[in-house]
PDB file of C-alpha atoms in Angstrom:
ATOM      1  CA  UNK A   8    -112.685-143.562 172.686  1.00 47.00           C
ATOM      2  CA  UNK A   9    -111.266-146.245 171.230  1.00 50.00           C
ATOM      3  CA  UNK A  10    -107.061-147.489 171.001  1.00 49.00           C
ATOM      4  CA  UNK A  11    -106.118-145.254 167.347  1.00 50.00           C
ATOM      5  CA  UNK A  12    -108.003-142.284 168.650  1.00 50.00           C
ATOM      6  CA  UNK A  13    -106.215-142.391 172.115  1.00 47.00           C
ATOM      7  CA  UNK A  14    -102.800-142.517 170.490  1.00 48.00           C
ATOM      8  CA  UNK A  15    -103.731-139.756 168.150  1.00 49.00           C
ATOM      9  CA  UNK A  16    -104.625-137.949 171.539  1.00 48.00           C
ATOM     10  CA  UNK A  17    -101.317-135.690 173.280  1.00 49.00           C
ATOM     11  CA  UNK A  18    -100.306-136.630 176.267  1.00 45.00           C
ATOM     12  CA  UNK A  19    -101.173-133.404 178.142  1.00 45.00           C
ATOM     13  CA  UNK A  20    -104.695-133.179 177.028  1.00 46.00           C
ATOM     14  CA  UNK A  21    -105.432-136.792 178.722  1.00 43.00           C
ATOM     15  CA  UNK A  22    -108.355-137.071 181.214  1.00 46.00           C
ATOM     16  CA  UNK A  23    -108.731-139.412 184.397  1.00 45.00           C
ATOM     17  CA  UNK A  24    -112.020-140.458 182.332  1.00 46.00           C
ATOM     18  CA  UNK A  25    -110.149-141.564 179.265  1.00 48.00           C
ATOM     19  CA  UNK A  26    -109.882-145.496 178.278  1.00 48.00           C
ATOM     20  CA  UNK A  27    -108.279-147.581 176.278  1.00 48.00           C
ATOM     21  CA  UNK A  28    -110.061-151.303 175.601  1.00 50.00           C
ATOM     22  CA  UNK A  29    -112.229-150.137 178.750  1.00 51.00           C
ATOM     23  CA  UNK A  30    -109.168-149.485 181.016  1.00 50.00           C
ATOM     24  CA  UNK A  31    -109.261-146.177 182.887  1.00 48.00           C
ATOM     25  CA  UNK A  32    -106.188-143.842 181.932  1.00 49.00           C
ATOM     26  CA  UNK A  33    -105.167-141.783 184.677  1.00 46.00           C
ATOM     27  CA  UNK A  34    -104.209-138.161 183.632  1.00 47.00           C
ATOM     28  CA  UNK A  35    -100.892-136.620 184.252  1.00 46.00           C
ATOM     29  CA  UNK A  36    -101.299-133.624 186.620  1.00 48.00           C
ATOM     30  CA  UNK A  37     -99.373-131.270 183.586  1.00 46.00           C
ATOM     31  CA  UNK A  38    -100.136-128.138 185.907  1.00 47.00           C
ATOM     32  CA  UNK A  39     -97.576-129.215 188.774  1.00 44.00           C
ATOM     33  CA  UNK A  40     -93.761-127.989 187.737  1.00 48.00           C
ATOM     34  CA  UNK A  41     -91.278-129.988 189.070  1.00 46.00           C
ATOM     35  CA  UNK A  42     -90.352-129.779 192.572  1.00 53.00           C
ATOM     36  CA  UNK A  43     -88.142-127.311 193.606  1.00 56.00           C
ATOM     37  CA  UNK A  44     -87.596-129.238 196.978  1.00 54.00           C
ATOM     38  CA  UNK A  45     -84.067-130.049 195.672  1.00 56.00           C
ATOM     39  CA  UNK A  46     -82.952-126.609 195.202  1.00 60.00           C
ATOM     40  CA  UNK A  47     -84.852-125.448 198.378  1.00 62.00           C
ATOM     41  CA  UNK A  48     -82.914-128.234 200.420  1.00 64.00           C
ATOM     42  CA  UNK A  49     -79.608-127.255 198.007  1.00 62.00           C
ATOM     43  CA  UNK A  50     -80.011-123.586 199.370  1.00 75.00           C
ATOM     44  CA  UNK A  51     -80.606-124.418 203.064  1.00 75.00           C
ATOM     45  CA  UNK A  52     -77.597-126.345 203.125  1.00 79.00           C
ATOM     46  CA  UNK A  53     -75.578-123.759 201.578  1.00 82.00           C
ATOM     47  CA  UNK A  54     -76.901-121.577 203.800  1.00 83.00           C
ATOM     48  CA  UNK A  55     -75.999-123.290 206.771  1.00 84.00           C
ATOM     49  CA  UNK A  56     -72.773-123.763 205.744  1.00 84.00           C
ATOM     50  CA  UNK A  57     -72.029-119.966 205.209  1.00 88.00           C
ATOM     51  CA  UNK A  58     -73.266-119.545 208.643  1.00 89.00           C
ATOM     52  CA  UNK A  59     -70.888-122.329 210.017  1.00 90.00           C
ATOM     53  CA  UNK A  60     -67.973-120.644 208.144  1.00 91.00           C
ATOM     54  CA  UNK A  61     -68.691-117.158 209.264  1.00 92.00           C
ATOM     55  CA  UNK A  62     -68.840-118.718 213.287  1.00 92.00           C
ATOM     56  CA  UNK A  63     -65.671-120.438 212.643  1.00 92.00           C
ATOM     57  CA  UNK A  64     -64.354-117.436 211.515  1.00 92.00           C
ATOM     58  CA  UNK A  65     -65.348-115.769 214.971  1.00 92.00           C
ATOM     59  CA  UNK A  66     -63.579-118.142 216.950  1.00 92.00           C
ATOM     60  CA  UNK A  67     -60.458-118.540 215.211  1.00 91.00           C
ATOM     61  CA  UNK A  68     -60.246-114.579 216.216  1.00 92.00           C
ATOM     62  CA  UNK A  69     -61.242-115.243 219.729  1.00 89.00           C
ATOM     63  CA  UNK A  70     -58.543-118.167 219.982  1.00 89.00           C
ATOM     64  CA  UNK A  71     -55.855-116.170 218.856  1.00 89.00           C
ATOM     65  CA  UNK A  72     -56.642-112.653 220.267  1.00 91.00           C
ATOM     66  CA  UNK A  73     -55.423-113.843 223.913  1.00 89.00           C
ATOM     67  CA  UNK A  74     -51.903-114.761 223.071  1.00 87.00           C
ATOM     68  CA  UNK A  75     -52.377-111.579 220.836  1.00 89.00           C
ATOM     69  CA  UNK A  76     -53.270-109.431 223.817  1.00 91.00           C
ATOM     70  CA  UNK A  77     -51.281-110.769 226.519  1.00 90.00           C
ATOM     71  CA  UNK A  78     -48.714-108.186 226.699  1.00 89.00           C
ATOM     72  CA  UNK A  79     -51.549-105.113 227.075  1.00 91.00           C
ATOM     73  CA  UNK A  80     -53.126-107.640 229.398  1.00 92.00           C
ATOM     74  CA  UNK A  81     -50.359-108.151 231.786  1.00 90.00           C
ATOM     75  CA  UNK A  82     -49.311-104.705 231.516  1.00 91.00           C
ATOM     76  CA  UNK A  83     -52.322-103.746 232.831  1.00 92.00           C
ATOM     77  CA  UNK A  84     -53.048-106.024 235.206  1.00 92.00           C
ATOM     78  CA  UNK A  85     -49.452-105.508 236.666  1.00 91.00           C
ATOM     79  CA  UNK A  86     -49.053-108.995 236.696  1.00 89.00           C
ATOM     80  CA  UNK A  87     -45.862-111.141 236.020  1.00 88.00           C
ATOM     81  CA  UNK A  88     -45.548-113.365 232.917  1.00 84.00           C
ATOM     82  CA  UNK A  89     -46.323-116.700 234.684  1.00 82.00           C
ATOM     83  CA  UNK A  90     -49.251-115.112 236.262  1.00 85.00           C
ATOM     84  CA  UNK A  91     -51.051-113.568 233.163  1.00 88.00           C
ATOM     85  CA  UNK A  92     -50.212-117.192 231.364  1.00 82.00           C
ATOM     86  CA  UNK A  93     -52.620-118.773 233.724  1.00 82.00           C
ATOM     87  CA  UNK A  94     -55.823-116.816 231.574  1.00 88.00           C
ATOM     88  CA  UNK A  95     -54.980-119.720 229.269  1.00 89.00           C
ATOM     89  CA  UNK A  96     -56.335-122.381 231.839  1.00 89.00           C
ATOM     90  CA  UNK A  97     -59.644-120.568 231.922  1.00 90.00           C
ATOM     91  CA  UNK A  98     -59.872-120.849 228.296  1.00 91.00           C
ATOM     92  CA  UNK A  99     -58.988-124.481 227.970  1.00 89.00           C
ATOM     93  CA  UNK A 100     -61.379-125.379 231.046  1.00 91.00           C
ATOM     94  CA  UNK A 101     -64.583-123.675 229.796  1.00 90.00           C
ATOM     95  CA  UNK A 102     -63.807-125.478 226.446  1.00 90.00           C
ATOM     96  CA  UNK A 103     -63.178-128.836 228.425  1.00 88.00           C
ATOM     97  CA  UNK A 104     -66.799-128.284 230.097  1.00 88.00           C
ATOM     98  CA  UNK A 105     -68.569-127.760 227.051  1.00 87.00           C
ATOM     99  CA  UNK A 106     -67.053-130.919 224.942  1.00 83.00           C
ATOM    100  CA  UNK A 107     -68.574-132.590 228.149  1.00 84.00           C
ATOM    101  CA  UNK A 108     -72.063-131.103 228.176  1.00 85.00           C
ATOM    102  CA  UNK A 109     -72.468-130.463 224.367  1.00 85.00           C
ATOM    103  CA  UNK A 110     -74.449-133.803 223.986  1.00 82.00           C
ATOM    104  CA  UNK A 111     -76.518-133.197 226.565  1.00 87.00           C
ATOM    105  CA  UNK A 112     -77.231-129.383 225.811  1.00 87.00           C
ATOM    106  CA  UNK A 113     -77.791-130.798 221.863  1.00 85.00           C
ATOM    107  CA  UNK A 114     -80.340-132.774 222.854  1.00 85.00           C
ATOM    108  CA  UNK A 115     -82.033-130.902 225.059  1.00 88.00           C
ATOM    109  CA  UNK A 116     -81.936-127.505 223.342  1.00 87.00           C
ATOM    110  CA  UNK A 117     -81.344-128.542 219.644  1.00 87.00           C
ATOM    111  CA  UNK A 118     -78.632-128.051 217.511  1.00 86.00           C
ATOM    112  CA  UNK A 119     -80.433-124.685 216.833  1.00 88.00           C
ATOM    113  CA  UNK A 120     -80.889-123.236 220.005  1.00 90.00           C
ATOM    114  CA  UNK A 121     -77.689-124.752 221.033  1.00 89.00           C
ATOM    115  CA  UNK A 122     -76.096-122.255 218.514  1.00 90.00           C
ATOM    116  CA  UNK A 123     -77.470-119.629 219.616  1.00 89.00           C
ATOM    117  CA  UNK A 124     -76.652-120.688 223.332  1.00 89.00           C
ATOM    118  CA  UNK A 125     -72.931-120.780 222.434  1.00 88.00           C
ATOM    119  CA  UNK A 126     -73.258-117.400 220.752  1.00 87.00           C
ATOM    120  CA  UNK A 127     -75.935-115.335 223.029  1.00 81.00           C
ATOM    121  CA  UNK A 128     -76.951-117.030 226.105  1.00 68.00           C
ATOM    122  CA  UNK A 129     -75.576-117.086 229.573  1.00 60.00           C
ATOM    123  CA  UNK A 130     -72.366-119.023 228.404  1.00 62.00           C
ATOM    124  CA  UNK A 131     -72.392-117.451 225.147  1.00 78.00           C
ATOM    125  CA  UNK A 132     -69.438-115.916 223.370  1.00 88.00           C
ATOM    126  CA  UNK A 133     -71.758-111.975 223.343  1.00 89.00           C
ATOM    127  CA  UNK A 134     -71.474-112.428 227.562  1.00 90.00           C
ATOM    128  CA  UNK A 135     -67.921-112.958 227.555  1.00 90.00           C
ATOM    129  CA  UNK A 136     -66.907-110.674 224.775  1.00 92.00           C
ATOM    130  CA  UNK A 137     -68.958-107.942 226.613  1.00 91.00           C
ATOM    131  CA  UNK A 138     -67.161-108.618 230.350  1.00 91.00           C
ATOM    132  CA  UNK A 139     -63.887-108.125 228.294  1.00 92.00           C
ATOM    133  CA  UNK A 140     -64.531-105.084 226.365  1.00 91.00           C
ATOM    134  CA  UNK A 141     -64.634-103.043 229.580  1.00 90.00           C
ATOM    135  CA  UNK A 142     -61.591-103.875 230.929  1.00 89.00           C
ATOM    136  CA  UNK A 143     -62.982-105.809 234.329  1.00 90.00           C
ATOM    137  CA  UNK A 144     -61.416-106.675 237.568  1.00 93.00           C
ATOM    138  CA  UNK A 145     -58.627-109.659 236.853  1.00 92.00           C
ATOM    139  CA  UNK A 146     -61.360-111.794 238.688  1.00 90.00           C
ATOM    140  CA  UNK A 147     -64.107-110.825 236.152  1.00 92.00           C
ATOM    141  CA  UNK A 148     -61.504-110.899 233.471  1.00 92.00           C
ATOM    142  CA  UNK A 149     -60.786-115.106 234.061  1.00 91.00           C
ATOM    143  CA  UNK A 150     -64.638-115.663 233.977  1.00 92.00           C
ATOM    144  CA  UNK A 151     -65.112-113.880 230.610  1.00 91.00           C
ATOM    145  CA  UNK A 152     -62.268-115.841 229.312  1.00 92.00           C
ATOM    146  CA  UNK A 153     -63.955-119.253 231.041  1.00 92.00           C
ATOM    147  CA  UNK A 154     -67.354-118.020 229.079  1.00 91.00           C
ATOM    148  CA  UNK A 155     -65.126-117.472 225.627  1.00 91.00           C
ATOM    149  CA  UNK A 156     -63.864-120.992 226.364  1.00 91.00           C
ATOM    150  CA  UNK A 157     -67.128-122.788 226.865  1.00 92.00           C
ATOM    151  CA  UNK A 158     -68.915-120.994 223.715  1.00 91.00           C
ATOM    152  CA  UNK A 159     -65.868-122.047 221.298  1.00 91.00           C
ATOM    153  CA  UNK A 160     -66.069-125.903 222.565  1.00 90.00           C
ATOM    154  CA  UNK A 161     -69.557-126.354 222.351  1.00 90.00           C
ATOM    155  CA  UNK A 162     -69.745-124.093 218.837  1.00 91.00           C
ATOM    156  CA  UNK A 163     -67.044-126.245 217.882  1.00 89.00           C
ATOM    157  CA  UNK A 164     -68.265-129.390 218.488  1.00 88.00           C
ATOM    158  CA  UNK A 165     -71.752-128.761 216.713  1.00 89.00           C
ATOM    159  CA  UNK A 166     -70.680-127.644 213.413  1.00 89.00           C
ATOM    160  CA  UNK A 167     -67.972-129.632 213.379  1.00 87.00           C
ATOM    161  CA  UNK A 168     -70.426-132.954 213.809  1.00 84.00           C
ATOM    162  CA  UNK A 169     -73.074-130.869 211.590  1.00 85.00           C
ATOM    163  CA  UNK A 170     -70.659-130.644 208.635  1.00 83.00           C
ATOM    164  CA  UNK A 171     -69.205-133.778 209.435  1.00 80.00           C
ATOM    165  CA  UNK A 172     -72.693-135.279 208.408  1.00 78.00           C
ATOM    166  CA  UNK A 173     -72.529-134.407 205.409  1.00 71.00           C
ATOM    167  CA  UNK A 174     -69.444-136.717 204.474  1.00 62.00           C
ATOM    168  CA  UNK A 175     -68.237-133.566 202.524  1.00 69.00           C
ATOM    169  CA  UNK A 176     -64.183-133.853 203.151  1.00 73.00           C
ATOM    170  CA  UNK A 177     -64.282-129.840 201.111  1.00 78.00           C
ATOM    171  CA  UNK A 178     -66.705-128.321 203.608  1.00 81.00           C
ATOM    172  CA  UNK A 179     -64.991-129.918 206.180  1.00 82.00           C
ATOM    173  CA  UNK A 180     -61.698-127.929 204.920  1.00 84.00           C
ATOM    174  CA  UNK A 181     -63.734-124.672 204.182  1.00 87.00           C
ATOM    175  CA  UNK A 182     -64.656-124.587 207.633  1.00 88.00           C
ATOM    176  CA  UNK A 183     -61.622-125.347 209.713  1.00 87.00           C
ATOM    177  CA  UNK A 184     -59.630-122.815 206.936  1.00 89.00           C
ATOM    178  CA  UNK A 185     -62.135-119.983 208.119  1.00 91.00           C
ATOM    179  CA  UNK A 186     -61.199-120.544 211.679  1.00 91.00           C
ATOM    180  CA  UNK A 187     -56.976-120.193 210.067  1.00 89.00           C
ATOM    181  CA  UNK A 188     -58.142-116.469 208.660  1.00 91.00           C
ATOM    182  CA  UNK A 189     -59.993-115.691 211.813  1.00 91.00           C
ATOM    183  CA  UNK A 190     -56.785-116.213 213.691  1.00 91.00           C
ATOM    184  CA  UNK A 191     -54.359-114.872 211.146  1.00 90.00           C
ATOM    185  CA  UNK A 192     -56.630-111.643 210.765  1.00 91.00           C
ATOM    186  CA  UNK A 193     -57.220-110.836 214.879  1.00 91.00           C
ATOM    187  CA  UNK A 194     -53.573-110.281 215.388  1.00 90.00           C
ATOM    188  CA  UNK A 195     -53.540-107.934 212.230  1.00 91.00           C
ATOM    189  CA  UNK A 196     -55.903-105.840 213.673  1.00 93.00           C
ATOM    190  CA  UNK A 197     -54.492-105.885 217.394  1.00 92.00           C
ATOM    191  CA  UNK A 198     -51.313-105.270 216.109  1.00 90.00           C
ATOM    192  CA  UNK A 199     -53.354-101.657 213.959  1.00 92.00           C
ATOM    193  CA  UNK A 200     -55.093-101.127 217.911  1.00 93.00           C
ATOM    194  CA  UNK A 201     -51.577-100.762 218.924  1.00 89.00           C
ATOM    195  CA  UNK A 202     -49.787 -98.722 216.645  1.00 90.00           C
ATOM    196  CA  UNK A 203     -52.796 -96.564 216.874  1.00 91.00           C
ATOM    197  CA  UNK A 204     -52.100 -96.570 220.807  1.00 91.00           C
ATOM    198  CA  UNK A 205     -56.099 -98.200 221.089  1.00 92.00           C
ATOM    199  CA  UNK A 206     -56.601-100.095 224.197  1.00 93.00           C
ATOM    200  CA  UNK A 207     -56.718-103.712 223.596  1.00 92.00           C
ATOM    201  CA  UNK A 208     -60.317-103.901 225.064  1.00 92.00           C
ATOM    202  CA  UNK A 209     -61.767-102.285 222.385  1.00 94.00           C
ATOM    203  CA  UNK A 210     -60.861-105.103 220.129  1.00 94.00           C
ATOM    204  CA  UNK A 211     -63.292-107.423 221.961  1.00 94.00           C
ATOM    205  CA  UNK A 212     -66.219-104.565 220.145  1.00 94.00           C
ATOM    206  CA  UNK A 213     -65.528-106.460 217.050  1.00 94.00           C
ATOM    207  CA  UNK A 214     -66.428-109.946 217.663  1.00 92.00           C
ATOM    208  CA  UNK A 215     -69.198-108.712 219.768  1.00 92.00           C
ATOM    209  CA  UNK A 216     -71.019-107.145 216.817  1.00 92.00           C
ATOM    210  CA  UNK A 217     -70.401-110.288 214.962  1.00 92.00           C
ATOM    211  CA  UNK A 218     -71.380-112.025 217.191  1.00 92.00           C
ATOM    212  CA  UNK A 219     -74.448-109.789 217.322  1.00 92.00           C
ATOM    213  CA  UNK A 220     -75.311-110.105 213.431  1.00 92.00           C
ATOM    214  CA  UNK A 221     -74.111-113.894 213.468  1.00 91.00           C
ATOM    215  CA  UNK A 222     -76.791-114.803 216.327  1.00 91.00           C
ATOM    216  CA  UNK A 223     -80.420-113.779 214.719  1.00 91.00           C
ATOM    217  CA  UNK A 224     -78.871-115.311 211.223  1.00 89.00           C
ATOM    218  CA  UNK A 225     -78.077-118.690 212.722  1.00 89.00           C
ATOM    219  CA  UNK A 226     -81.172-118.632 214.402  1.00 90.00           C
ATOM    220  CA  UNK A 227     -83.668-118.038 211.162  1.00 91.00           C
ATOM    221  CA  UNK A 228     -80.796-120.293 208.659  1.00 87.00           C
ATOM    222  CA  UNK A 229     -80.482-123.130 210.929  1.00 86.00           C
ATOM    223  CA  UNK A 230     -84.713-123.043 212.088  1.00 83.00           C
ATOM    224  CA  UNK A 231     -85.316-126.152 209.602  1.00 78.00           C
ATOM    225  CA  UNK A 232     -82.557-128.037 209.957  1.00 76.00           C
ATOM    226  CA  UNK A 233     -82.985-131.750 211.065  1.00 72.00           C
ATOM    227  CA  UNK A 234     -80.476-134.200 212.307  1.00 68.00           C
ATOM    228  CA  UNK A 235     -80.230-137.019 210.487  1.00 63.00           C
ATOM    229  CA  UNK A 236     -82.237-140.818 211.358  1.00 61.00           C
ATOM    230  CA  UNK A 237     -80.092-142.972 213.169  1.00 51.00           C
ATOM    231  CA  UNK A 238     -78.741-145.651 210.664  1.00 50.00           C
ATOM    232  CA  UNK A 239     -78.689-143.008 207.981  1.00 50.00           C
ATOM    233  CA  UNK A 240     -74.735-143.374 206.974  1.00 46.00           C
ATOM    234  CA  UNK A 241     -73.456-143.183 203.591  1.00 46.00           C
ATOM    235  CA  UNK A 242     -73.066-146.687 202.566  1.00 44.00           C
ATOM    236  CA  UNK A 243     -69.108-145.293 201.298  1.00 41.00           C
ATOM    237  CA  UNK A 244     -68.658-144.699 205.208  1.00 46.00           C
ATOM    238  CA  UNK A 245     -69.819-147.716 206.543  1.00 44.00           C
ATOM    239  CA  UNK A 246     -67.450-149.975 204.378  1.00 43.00           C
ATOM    240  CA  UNK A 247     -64.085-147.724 205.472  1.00 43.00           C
ATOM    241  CA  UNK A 248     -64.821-148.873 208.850  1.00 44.00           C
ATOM    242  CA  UNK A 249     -66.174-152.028 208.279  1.00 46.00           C
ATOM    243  CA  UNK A 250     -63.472-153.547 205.944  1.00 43.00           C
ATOM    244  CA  UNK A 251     -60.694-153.520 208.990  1.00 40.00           C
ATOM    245  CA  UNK A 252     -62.911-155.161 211.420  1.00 44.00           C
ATOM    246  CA  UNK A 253     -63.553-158.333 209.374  1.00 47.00           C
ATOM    247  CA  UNK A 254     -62.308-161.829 211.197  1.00 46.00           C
ATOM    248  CA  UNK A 255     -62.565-160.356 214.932  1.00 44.00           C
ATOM    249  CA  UNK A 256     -65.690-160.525 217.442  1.00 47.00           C
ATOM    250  CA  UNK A 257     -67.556-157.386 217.869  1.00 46.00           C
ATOM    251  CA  UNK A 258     -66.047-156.313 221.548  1.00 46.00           C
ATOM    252  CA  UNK A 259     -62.955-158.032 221.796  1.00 49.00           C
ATOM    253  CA  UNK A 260     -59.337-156.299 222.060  1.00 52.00           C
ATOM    254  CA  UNK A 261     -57.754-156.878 218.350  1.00 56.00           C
ATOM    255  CA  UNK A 262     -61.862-155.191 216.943  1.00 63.00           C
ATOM    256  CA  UNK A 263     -61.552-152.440 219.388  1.00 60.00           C
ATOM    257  CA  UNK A 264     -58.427-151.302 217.414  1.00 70.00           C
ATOM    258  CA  UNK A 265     -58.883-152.140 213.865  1.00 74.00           C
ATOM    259  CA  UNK A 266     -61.939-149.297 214.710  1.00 70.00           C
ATOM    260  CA  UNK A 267     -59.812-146.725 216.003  1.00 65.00           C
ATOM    261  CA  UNK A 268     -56.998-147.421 213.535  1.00 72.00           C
ATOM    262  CA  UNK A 269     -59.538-147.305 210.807  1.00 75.00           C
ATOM    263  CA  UNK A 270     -60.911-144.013 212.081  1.00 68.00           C
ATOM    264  CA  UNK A 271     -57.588-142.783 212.565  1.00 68.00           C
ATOM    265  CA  UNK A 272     -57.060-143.793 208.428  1.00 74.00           C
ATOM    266  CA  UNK A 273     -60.526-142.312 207.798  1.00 73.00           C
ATOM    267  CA  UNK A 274     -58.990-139.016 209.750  1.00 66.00           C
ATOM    268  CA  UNK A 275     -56.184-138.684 208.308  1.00 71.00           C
ATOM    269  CA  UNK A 276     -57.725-138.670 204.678  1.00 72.00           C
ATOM    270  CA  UNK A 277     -59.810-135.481 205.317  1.00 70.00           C
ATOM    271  CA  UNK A 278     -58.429-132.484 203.839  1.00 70.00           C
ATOM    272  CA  UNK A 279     -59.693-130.681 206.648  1.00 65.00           C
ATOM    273  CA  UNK A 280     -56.383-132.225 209.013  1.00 64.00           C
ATOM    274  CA  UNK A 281     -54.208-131.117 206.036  1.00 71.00           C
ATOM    275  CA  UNK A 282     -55.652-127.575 205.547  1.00 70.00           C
ATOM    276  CA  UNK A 283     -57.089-126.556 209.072  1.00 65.00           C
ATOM    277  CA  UNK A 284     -54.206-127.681 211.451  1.00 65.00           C
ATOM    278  CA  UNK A 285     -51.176-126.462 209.714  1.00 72.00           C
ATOM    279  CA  UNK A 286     -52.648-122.800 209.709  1.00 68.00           C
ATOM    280  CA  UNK A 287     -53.783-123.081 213.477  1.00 66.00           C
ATOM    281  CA  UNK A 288     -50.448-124.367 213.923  1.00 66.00           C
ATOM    282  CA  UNK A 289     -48.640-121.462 212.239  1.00 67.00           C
ATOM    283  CA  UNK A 290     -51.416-118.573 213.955  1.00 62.00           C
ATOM    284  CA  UNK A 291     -50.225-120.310 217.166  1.00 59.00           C
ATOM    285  CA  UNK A 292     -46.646-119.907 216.625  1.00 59.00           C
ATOM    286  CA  UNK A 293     -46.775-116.527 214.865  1.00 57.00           C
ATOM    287  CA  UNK A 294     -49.189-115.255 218.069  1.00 54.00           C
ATOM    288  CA  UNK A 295     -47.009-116.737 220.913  1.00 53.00           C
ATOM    289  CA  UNK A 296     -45.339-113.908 223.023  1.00 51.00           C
ATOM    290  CA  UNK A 297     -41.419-114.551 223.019  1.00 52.00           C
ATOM    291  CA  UNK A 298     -40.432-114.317 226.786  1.00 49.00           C
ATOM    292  CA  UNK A 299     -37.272-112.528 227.408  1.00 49.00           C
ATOM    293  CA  UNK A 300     -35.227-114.111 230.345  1.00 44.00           C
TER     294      UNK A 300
END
C-alpha cells in the first residue's frame, strides 16, 4: 500500500498491518468507547457525599435532641436541674474519646468500616439510640448518652477529613448545613411528641431507623473508596500555607505560627465556618432550657 492510497484510506478502517514507506501503522482500537471511568468516579463521589450529608443530618438531631428532652428527662428521672445537666458531660466525654482514637480506629478498620463502627457497632450511634428508646435506669441512661457521644466524634471527624479532601469549600458547607436542619428539625418533632403527650423516648425510634437504613448504604457507597497517596495535595493548597512561612527555619517559633495563622486564614475562608456554625449556634440557643430561679 503505498503513501496516496493510505491517505485515501479512513481512519477507522486502518489495520496494525498497514504501512506507509514500509513503516508499520498501528490501528486505532475504534471498538473501545471512551471511558466512562470519569463519570463512574463522578457518581461515587456524589454518592458518598449524599451519604455524608444524610449522617450529618443524623447527628445534628442527636446533638440537639438532649437539650430538647431535658425537661421530660429530668421529670422523669426526678432529678434536680443541676443534676440532669450533668448528661451533657457524658456526651462531650464519649466525643472527647473518639477525636482521640479516630486515627487509630481509621487505620485499623478503614474509613469504611469505621463508618459503620460509629453507626452500628458496639460504640455505634444504633446501641445508644436503642438503650435510650426504652427509657433505662439513669445509670444506663449516661452510658447511652457516652455511646451517642463517641459515634458523633468519630462520625464527625471522618467525613469531615473525607470531604475536607476534596478541597471543595461547597461540600464542605453542604455538609455542616445538614447537621443545622438536623438540629433545627429534632426539636420540631419533640416539641409534636409533646403536644401529642408521646413520651420523649419514643423519639430516639427515629434516628434509630435512620440509622438502620443509613448503615448498609454507607457500607455498599463508601466499599471503593480510597484515601488519597500521601503528597497528593492540590498544588492551590500547598501555596496558602506555604507563602506565610517563607524567610523562617522549618521548626523554629516565628514558622510554627505563620502555619497556624495561615491555617487559621485558610479556616476562616471556608464557607463551611460561615454557614455551619451560625445555625449550630442558633439550634443551640433556640434548644437551651431557660432555668427559672
Amino acid at each position: 500500500m503505498d503513501a496516496q492510497a493510505y491517505e485515501q484510506k479512513p481512519l477507522q478502517d486502518l489495520d496494525v498491518a498497514d504501512t506507509v514507506d514500509g513503516k508499520s501503522q498501528l490501528k486505532p482500537d475504534s471498538s473501545i468507547a471512551p471511558s466512562d471511568h470519569g463519570k463512574q468516579q463522578w457518581s461515587r463521589k456524589r454518592g458518598e457525599a449524599i451519604a455524608s450529608f444524610c449522617l450529618f443530618a443524623v447527628l445534628g438531631m442527636n446533638d440537639s435532641a438532649t437539650g430538647a428532652n431535658l425537661p421530660a428527662m429530668q421529670a422523669h428521672y426526678g432529678l434536680s436541674y443541676v443534676q440532669i445537666s450533668n448528661v451533657f458531660l457524658a456526651y462531650v466525654a464519649g466525643y472527647f474519646f473518639s477525636c482521640l482514637f479516630c486515627e487509630m480506629i481509621s487505620k485499623r478498620l478503614g474509613v469504611r468500616y469505621a463508618l459503620v463502627m460509629s453507626q452500628a457497632g458496639g460504640g455505634g450511634m444504633m446501641v445508644g439510640c436503642l438503650l435510650l428508646s426504652f427509657t433505662p435506669p439513669f445509670s444506663v441512661f449516661v452510658i447511652g448518652l457516652l455511646l451517642q457521644g463517641f459515634a458523633t466524634g468519630l462520625c464527625d471527624s471522618l467525613l469531615t477529613t473525607l470531604v475536607s479532601q476534596e478541597n471543595d469549600s461547597a461540600s464542605m458547607s453542604f455538609l455542616y448545613a445538614a447537621f443545622g436542619v438536623g438540629a433545627m428539625g429534632s426539636p420540631l418533632i419533640i416539641g409534636a411528641f409533646v403536644d401529642s403527650t408521646i413520651n420523649w423516648n419514643y423519639y430516639y425510634f427515629i434516628p434509630l431507623g435512620l440509622t438502620l437504613v443509613l448503615t448498609p448504604l454507607v457500607f455498599f457507597i463508601f466499599s471503593t473508596y480510597e484515601p488519597p497517596k500521601a503528597g497528593e495535595v492540590e498544588e492551590s493548597h500547598i501555596m496558602n500555607t506555604h507563602e506565610l512561612e517563607m524567610g523562617a527555619p522549618q521548626g523554629s517559633a516565628p514558622s510554627v505560627l505563620r502555619r497556624l495563622f495561615s491555617r487559621l486564614a485558610l479556616l476562616l475562608r471556608q464557607r463551611a465556618v460561615w454557614t455551619g456554625f451560625p445555625l449550630i449556634f442558633l439550634a443551640y440557643a433556640y434548644l437551651t432550657p431557660k432555668h427559672k430561679t
